[in-house]
Short mmCIF file of C-alpha atoms in Angstrom, two decimals:
data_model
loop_
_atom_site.label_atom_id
_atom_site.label_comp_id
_atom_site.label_asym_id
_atom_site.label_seq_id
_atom_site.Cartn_x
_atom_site.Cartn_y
_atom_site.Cartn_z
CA UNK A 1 -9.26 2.68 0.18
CA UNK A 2 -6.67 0.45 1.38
CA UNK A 3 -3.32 -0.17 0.10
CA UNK A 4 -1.13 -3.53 -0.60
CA UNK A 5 2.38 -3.64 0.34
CA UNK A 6 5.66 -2.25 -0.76
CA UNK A 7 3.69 0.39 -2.61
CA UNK A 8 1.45 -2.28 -5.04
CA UNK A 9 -1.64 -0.64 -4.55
CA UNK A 10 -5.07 -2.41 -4.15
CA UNK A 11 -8.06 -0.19 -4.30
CA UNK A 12 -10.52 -2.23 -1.84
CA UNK A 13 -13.94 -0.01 -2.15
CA UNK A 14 -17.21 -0.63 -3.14
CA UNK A 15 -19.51 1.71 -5.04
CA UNK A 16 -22.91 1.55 -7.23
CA UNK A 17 -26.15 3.50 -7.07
CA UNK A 18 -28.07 5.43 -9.72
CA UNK A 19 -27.25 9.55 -10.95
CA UNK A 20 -28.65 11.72 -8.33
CA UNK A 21 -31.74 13.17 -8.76
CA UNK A 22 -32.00 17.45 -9.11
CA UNK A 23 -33.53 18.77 -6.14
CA UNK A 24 -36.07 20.28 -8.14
CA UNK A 25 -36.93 16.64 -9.44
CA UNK A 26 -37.13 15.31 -5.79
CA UNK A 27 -40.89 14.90 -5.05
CA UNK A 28 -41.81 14.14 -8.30
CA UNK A 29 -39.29 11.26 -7.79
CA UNK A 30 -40.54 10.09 -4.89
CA UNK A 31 -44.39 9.89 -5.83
CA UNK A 32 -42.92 8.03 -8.79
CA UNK A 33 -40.79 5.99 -6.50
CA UNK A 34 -44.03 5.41 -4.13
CA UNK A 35 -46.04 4.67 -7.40
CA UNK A 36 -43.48 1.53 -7.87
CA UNK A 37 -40.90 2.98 -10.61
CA UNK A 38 -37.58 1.12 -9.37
CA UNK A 39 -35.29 3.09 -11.40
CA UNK A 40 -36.80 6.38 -9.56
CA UNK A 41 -35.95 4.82 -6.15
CA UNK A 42 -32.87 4.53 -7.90
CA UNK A 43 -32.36 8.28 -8.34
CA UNK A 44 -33.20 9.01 -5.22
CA UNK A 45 -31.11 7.46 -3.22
CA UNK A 46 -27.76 9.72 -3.98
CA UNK A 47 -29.76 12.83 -2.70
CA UNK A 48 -31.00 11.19 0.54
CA UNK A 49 -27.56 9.96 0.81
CA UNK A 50 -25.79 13.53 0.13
CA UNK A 51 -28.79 15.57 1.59
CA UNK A 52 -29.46 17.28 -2.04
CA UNK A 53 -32.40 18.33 -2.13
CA UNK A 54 -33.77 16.18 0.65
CA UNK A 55 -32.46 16.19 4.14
CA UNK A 56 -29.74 13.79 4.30
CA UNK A 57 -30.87 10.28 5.53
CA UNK A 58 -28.96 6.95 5.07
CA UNK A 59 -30.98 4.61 6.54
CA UNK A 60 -33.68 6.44 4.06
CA UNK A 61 -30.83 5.76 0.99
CA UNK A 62 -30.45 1.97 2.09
CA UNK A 63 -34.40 1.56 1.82
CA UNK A 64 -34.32 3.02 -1.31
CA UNK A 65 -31.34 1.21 -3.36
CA UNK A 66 -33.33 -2.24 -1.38
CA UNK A 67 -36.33 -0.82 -2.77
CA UNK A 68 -34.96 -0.07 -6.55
CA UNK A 69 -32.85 -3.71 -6.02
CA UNK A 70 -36.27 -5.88 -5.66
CA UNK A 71 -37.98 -3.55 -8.51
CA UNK A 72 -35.26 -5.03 -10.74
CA UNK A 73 -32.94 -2.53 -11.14
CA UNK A 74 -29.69 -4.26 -9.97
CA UNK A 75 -27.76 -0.65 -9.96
CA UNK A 76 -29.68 -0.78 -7.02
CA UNK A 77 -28.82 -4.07 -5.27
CA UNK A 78 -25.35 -3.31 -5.88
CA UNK A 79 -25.65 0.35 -3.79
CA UNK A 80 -27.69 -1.51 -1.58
CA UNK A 81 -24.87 -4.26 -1.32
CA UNK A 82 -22.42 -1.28 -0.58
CA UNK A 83 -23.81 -0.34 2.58
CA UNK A 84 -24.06 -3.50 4.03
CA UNK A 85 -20.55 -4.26 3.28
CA UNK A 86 -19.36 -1.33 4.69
CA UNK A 87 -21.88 -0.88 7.52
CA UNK A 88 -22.47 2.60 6.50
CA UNK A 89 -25.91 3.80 7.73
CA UNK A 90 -26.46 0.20 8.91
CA UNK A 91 -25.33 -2.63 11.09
CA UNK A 92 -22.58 -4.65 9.08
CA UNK A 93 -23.45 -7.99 7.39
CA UNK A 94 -21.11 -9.76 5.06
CA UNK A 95 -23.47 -12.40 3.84
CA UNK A 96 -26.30 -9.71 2.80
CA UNK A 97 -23.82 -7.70 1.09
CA UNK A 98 -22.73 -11.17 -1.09
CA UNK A 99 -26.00 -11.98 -2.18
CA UNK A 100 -26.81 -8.70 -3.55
CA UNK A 101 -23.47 -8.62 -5.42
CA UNK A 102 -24.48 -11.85 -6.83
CA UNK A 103 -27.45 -10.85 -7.72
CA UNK A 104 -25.95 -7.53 -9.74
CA UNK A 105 -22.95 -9.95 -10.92
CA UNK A 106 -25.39 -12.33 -12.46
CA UNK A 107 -27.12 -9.57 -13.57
CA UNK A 108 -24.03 -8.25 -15.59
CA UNK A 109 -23.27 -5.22 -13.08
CA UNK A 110 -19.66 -4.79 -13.80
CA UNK A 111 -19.35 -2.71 -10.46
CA UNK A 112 -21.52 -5.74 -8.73
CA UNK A 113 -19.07 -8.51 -9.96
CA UNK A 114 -15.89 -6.28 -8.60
CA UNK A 115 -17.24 -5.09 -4.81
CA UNK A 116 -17.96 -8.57 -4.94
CA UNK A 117 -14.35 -9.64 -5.77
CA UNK A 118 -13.15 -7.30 -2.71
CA UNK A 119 -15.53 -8.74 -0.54
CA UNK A 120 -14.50 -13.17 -1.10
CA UNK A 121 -10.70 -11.58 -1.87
CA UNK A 122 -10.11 -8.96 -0.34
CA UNK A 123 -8.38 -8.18 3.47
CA UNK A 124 -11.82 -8.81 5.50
CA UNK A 125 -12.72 -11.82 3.85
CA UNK A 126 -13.08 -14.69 6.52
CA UNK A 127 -11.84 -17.49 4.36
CA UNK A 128 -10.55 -15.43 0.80
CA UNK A 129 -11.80 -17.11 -2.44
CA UNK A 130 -8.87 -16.02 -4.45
CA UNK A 131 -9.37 -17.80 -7.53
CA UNK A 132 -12.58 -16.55 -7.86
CA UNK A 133 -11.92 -13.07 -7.15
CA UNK A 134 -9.32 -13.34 -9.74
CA UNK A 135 -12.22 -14.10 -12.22
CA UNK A 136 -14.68 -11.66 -10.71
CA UNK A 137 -12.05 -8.85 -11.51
CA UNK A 138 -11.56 -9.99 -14.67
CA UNK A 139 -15.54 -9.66 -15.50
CA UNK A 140 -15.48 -6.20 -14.13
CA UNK A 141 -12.41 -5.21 -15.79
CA UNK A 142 -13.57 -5.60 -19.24
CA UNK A 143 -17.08 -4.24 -18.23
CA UNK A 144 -14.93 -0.93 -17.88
CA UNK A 145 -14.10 -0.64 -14.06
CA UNK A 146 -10.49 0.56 -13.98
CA UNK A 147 -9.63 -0.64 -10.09
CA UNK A 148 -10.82 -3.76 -11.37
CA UNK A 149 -7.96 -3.71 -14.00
CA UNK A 150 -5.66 -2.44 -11.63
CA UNK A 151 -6.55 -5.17 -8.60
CA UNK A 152 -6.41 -7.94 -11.89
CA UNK A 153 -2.94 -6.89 -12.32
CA UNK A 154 -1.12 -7.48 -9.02
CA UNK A 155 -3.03 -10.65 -8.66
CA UNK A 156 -0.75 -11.79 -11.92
CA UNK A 157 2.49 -9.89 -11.05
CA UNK A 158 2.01 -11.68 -7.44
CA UNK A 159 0.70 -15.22 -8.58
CA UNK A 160 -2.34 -14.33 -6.14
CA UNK A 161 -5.39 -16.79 -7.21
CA UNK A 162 -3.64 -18.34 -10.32
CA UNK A 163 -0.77 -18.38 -12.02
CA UNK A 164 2.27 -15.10 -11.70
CA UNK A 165 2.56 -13.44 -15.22
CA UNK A 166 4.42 -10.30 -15.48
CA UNK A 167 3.32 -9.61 -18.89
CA UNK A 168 -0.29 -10.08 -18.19
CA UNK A 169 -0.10 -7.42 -15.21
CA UNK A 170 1.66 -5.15 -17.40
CA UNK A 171 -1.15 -5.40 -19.96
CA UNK A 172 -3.76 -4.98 -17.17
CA UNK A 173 -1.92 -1.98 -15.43
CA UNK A 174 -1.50 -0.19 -19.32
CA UNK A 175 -5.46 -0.84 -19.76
CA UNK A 176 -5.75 0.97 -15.91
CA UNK A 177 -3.81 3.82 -16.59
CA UNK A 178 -4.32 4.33 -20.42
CA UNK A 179 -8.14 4.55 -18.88
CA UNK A 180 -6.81 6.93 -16.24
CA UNK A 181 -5.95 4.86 -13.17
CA UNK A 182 -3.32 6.28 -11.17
CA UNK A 183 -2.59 3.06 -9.32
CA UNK A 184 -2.50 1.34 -12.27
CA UNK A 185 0.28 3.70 -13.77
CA UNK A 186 2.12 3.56 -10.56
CA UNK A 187 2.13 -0.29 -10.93
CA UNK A 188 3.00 -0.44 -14.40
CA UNK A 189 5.82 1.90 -13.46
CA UNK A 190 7.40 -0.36 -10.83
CA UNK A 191 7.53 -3.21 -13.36
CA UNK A 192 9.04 -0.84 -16.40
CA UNK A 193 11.62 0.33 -13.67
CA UNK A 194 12.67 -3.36 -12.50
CA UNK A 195 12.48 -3.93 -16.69
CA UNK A 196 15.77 -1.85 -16.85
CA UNK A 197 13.91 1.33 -18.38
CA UNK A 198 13.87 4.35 -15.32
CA UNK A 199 12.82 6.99 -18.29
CA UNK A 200 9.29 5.43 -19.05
CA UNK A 201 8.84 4.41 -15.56
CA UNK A 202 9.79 8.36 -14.32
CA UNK A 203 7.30 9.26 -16.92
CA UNK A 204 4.18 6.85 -15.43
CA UNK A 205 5.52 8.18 -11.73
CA UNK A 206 5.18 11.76 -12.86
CA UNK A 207 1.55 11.00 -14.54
CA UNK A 208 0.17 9.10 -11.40
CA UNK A 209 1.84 12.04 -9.00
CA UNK A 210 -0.18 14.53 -10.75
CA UNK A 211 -3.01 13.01 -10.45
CA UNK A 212 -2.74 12.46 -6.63
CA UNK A 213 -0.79 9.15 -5.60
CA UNK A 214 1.49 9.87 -2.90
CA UNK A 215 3.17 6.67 -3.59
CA UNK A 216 3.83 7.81 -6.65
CA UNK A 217 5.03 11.22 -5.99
CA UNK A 218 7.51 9.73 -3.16
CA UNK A 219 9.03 7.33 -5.74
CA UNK A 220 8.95 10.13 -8.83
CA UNK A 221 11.18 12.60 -6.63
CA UNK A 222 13.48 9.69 -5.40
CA UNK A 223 14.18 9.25 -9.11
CA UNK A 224 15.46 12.82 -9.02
CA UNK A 225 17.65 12.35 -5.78
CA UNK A 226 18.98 9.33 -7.86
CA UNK A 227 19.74 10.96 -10.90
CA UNK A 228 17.85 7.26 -12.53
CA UNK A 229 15.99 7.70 -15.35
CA UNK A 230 15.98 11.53 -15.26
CA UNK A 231 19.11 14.22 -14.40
CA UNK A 232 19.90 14.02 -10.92
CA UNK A 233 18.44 17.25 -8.97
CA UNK A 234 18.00 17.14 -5.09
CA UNK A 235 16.08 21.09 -5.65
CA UNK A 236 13.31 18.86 -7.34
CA UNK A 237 13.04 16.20 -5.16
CA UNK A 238 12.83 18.49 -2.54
CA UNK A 239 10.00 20.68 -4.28
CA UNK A 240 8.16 17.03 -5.27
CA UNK A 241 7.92 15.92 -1.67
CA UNK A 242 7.08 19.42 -0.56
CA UNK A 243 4.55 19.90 -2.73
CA UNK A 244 3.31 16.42 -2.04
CA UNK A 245 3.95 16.32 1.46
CA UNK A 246 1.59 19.45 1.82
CA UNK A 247 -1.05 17.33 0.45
CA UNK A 248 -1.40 14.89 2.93
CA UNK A 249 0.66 12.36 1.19
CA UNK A 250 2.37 10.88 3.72
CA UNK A 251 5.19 8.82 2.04
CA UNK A 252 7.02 11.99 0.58
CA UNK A 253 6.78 13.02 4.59
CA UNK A 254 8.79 10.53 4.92
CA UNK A 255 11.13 10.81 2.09
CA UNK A 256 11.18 14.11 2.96
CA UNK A 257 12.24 13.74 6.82
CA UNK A 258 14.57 11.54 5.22
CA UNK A 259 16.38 14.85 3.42
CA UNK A 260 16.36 16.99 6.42
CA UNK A 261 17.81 14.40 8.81
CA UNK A 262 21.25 14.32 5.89
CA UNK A 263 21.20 17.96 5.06
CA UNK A 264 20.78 16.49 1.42
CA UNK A 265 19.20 19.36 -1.00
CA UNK A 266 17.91 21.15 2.07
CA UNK A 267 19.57 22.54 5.57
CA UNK A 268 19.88 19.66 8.22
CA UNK A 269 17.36 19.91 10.70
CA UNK A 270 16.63 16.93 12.99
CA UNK A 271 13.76 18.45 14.60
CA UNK A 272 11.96 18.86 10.96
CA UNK A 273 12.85 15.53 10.34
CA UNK A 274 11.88 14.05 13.86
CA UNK A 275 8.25 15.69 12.76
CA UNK A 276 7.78 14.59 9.46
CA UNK A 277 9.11 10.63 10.38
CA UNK A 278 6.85 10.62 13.07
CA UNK A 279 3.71 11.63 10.95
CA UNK A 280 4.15 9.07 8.37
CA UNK A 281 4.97 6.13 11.00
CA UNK A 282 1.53 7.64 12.50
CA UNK A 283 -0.23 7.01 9.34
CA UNK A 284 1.27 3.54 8.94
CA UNK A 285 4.10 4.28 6.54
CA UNK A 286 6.42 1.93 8.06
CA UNK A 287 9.76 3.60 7.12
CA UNK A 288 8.67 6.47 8.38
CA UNK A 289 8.81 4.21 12.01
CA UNK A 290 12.16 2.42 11.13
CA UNK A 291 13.70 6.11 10.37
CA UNK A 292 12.53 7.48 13.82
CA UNK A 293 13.62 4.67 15.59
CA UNK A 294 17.27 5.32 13.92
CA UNK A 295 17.03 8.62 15.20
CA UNK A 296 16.31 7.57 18.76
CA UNK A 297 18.59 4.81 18.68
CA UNK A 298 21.46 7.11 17.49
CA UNK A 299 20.37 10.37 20.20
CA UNK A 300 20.09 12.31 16.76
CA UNK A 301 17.82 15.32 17.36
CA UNK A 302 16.41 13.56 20.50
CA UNK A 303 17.55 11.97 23.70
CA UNK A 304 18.57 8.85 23.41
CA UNK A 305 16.14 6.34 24.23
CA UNK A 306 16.62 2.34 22.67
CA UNK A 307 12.99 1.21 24.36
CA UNK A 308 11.00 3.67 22.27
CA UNK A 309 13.64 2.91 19.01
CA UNK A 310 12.99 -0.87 20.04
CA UNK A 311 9.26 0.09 19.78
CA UNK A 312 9.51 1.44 16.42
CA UNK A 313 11.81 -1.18 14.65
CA UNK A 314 9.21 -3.50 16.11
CA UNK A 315 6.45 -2.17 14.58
CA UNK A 316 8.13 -1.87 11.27
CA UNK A 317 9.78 -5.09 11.05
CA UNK A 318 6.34 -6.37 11.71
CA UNK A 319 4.70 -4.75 8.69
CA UNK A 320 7.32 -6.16 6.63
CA UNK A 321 10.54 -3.26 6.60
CA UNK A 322 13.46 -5.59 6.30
CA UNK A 323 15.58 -2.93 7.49
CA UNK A 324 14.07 -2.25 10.62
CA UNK A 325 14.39 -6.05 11.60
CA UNK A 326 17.92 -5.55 11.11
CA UNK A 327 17.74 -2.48 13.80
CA UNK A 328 15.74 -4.48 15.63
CA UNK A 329 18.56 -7.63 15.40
CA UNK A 330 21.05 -5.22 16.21
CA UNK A 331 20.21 -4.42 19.55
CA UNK A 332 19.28 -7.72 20.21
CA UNK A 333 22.72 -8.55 19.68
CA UNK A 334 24.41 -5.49 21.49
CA UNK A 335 21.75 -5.72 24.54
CA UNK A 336 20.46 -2.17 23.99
CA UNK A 337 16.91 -1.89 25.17
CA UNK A 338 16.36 -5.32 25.50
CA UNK A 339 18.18 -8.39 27.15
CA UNK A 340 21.17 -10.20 24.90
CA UNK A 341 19.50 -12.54 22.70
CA UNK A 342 21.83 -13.42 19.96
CA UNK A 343 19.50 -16.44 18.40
CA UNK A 344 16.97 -13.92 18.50
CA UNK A 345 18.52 -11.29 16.68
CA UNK A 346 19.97 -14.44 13.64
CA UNK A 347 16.37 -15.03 13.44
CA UNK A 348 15.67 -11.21 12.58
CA UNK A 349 18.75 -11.23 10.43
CA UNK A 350 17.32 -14.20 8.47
CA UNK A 351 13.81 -12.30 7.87
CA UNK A 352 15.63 -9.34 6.34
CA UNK A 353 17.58 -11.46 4.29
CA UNK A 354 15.05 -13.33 2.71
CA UNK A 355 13.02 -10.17 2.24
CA UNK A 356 16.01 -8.62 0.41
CA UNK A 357 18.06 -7.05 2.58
CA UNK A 358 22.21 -7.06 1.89
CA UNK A 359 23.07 -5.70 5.62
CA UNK A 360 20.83 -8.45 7.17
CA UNK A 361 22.30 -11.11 4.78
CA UNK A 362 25.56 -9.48 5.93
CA UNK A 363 24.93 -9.94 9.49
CA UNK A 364 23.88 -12.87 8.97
CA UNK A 365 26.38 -14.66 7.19
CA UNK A 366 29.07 -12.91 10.43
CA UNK A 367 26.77 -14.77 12.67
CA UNK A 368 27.37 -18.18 10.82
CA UNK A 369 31.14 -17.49 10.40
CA UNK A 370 31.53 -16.72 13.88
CA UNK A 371 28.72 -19.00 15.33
CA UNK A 372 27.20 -16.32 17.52
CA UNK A 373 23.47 -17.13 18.15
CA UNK A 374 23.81 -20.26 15.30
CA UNK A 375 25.83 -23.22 15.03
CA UNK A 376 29.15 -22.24 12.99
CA UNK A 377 28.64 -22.70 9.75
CA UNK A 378 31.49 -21.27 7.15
CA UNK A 379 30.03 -22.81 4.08
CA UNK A 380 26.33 -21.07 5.33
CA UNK A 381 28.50 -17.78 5.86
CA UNK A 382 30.02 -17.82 2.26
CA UNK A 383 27.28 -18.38 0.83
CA UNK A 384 25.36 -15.83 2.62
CA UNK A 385 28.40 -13.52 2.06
CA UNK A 386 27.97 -14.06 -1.43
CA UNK A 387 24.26 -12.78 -1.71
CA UNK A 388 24.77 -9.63 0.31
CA UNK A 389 27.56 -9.03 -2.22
CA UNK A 390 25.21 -9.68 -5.20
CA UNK A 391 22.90 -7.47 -2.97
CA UNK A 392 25.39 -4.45 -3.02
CA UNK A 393 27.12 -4.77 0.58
CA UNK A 394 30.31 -3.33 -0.45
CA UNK A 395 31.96 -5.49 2.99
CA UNK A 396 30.77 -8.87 1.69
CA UNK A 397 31.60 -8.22 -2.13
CA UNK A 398 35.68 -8.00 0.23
CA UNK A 399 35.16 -10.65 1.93
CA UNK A 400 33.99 -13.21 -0.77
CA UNK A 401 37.39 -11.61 -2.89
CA UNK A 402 39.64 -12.86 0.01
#
């Protein structure tokens, strides 16, 4: 499974395949299989693939869904289709995977129509097909696969392959998670919370927490450490990140670290922090970079060291952080672990700001106003002065009152 960013998750996976046969059942299976009954081949390929009652044998399972896939079972051709997309058990190839998730899509193979939607939409794809994916999730979505409701969804919140309508994700992510999605209930939280309505959206956090979304765990205890949308209560955002932490999910590591390094809820402890920041940047979770990189850049718990903090803003500036590219700006325009380079760090500035960022939009507009790194510019600078204010940057909101 793979994840989209800032916490909209896309399930990319494929499945299919028949029940698994009972071990018992195996050799009558396969003399049936032999004998030419497809949807025995079927059966049989789970157990070679999961060694249940057979030894395990992939290469035997691909034969088999092939085998079920050309007797006409398209189950088959879609578990078949699986492999090849994955290159589990066999060499990788795109182009055999597509044409047996045509074939189960045409066939009306729900799970066909959406492994084939991740394959022409999805991350790998050579040259994406949005539109169509759009469509293929669509199919598979009302032939019952949830992910395919879910993936549906963020393709309308984000105008991905057709038109953006909020409302329409929100009616796909309520089908998802009504069904028992937790990505979908973690998405249709994000958009009741922007909505103006934390309550429902702390309630759809809690629901897809419990049922094992570390995304949604890390943003269900920052509600409590907000006191937004339930009673403010650092002890249970603590025990929530713990808890989920503990679990392997890495982005209530981070939130977590985060806790430690203030000595919010918990004793201050740099060290514990140092450990948990740098096992969510480990696991991509890019805050969990930006926050180590503070900690190096500041000598806070560990020597002071603005290469390796340089590093680590890098890296999460790059995956789209907006705050790190300010860190990163910032010593680009103080010289600290790398050379002066004041255009360079406006140019950083300006990528936080459009991403959302009131301190970049802050620095910024200081850059235009003084003409450090840009050409002066004081109607650019008010203006940009203006939007960190709107942003929350209590400086600018003094500035533009002048």
């Amino acid at each position: 499974m793979r994840g989209w960013a800032l916490g909209e998750q896309l399930l990319i996976g494929c499945g299919g395949g028949g029940d698994a046969v009972r071990a018992e059942a195996a050799p009558d299976r396969e003399a049936a299989c032999e004998g030419g009954d497809a949807a025995a081949c079927l059966e049989l390929g789970p157990a070679y693939e999961t060694g249940d009652g057979v030894a395990t044998d992939v290469l035997r399972a691909l034969a088999l869904s092939d085998q079920a896939c050309e007797g006409g079972e398209v189950r088959g051709c879609t578990a078949a289709g699986t492999r090849y997309h994955t290159g589990e058990g066999t060499t990788r190839n795109p182009a055999r995977a597509r044409s047996l998730f045509e074939r189960g899509c045409e066939a009306h193979d729900a799970l066909a129509c959406y492994d084939l939607a991740v394959l022409i939409g999805g991350p790998r794809a050579s040259s994406p097909d949005h539109a169509r994916a759009r469509t293929l999730f669509g199919e598979a979505c009302e032939g019952g696969v949830l992910p395919a409701c879910n993936n549906l969804g963020l393709m309308h919140r984000q105008g991905v392959g057709g038109e953006a309508s909020e409302a329409a994700a929100a009616a796909l992510f309520e089908r998802g998670c009504e069904g028992g999605d937790a990505r979908a209930c973690h998405n249709l939280a994000l958009g009741v919370e922007r909505g103006g309505d934390p309550s429902a959206a702390a309630a759809l956090f809690e629901r897809a927490c419990e049922a094992g979304l570390g995304a949604a765990c890390a943003r269900w205890g920052a509600l409590h450490e907000e006191g937004r949308g339930v009673e403010a209560d650092l002890e249970r955002a603590v025990s929530i990140y713990t808890d989920a932490c503990e679990a392997d999910h890495v982005e209530a590591c981070v939130n977590l670290g985060a806790l430690h390094a203030e000595g919010r809820g918990v004793e201050a402890d740099l060290e514990r922090a140092r450990a948990l920041f740098e096992r969510g940047c480990g696991d991509g979770q890019v805050v969990g970079c930006r926050s180590l990189g503070e900690l190096y850049e500041e000598g806070r718990g560990v020597t002071r060291d603005y290469e390796r903090a340089r590093a680590l803003y890098e890296r999460g500036c790059e995956s789209g952080d907006a705050s790190a590219c300010v860190g990163l700006g910032s010593l680009y325009g103080t010289a600290r672990g790398v050379p002066r380079d004041h255009a360079r760090a406006g140019e950083l500035y300006q990528r936080a700001c459009t991403a959302g960022s009131s301190l970049g939009c802050f620095n910024l507009a200081a850059a235009f106003a003084s003409g450090t790194g840009v050409e002066r510019d004081r109607a650019q600078a008010r203006a940009l002065f203006e939007r960190a204010c709107q942003l929350g940057e209590a400086r600018a909101c003094r500035v533009v009152r002048r």
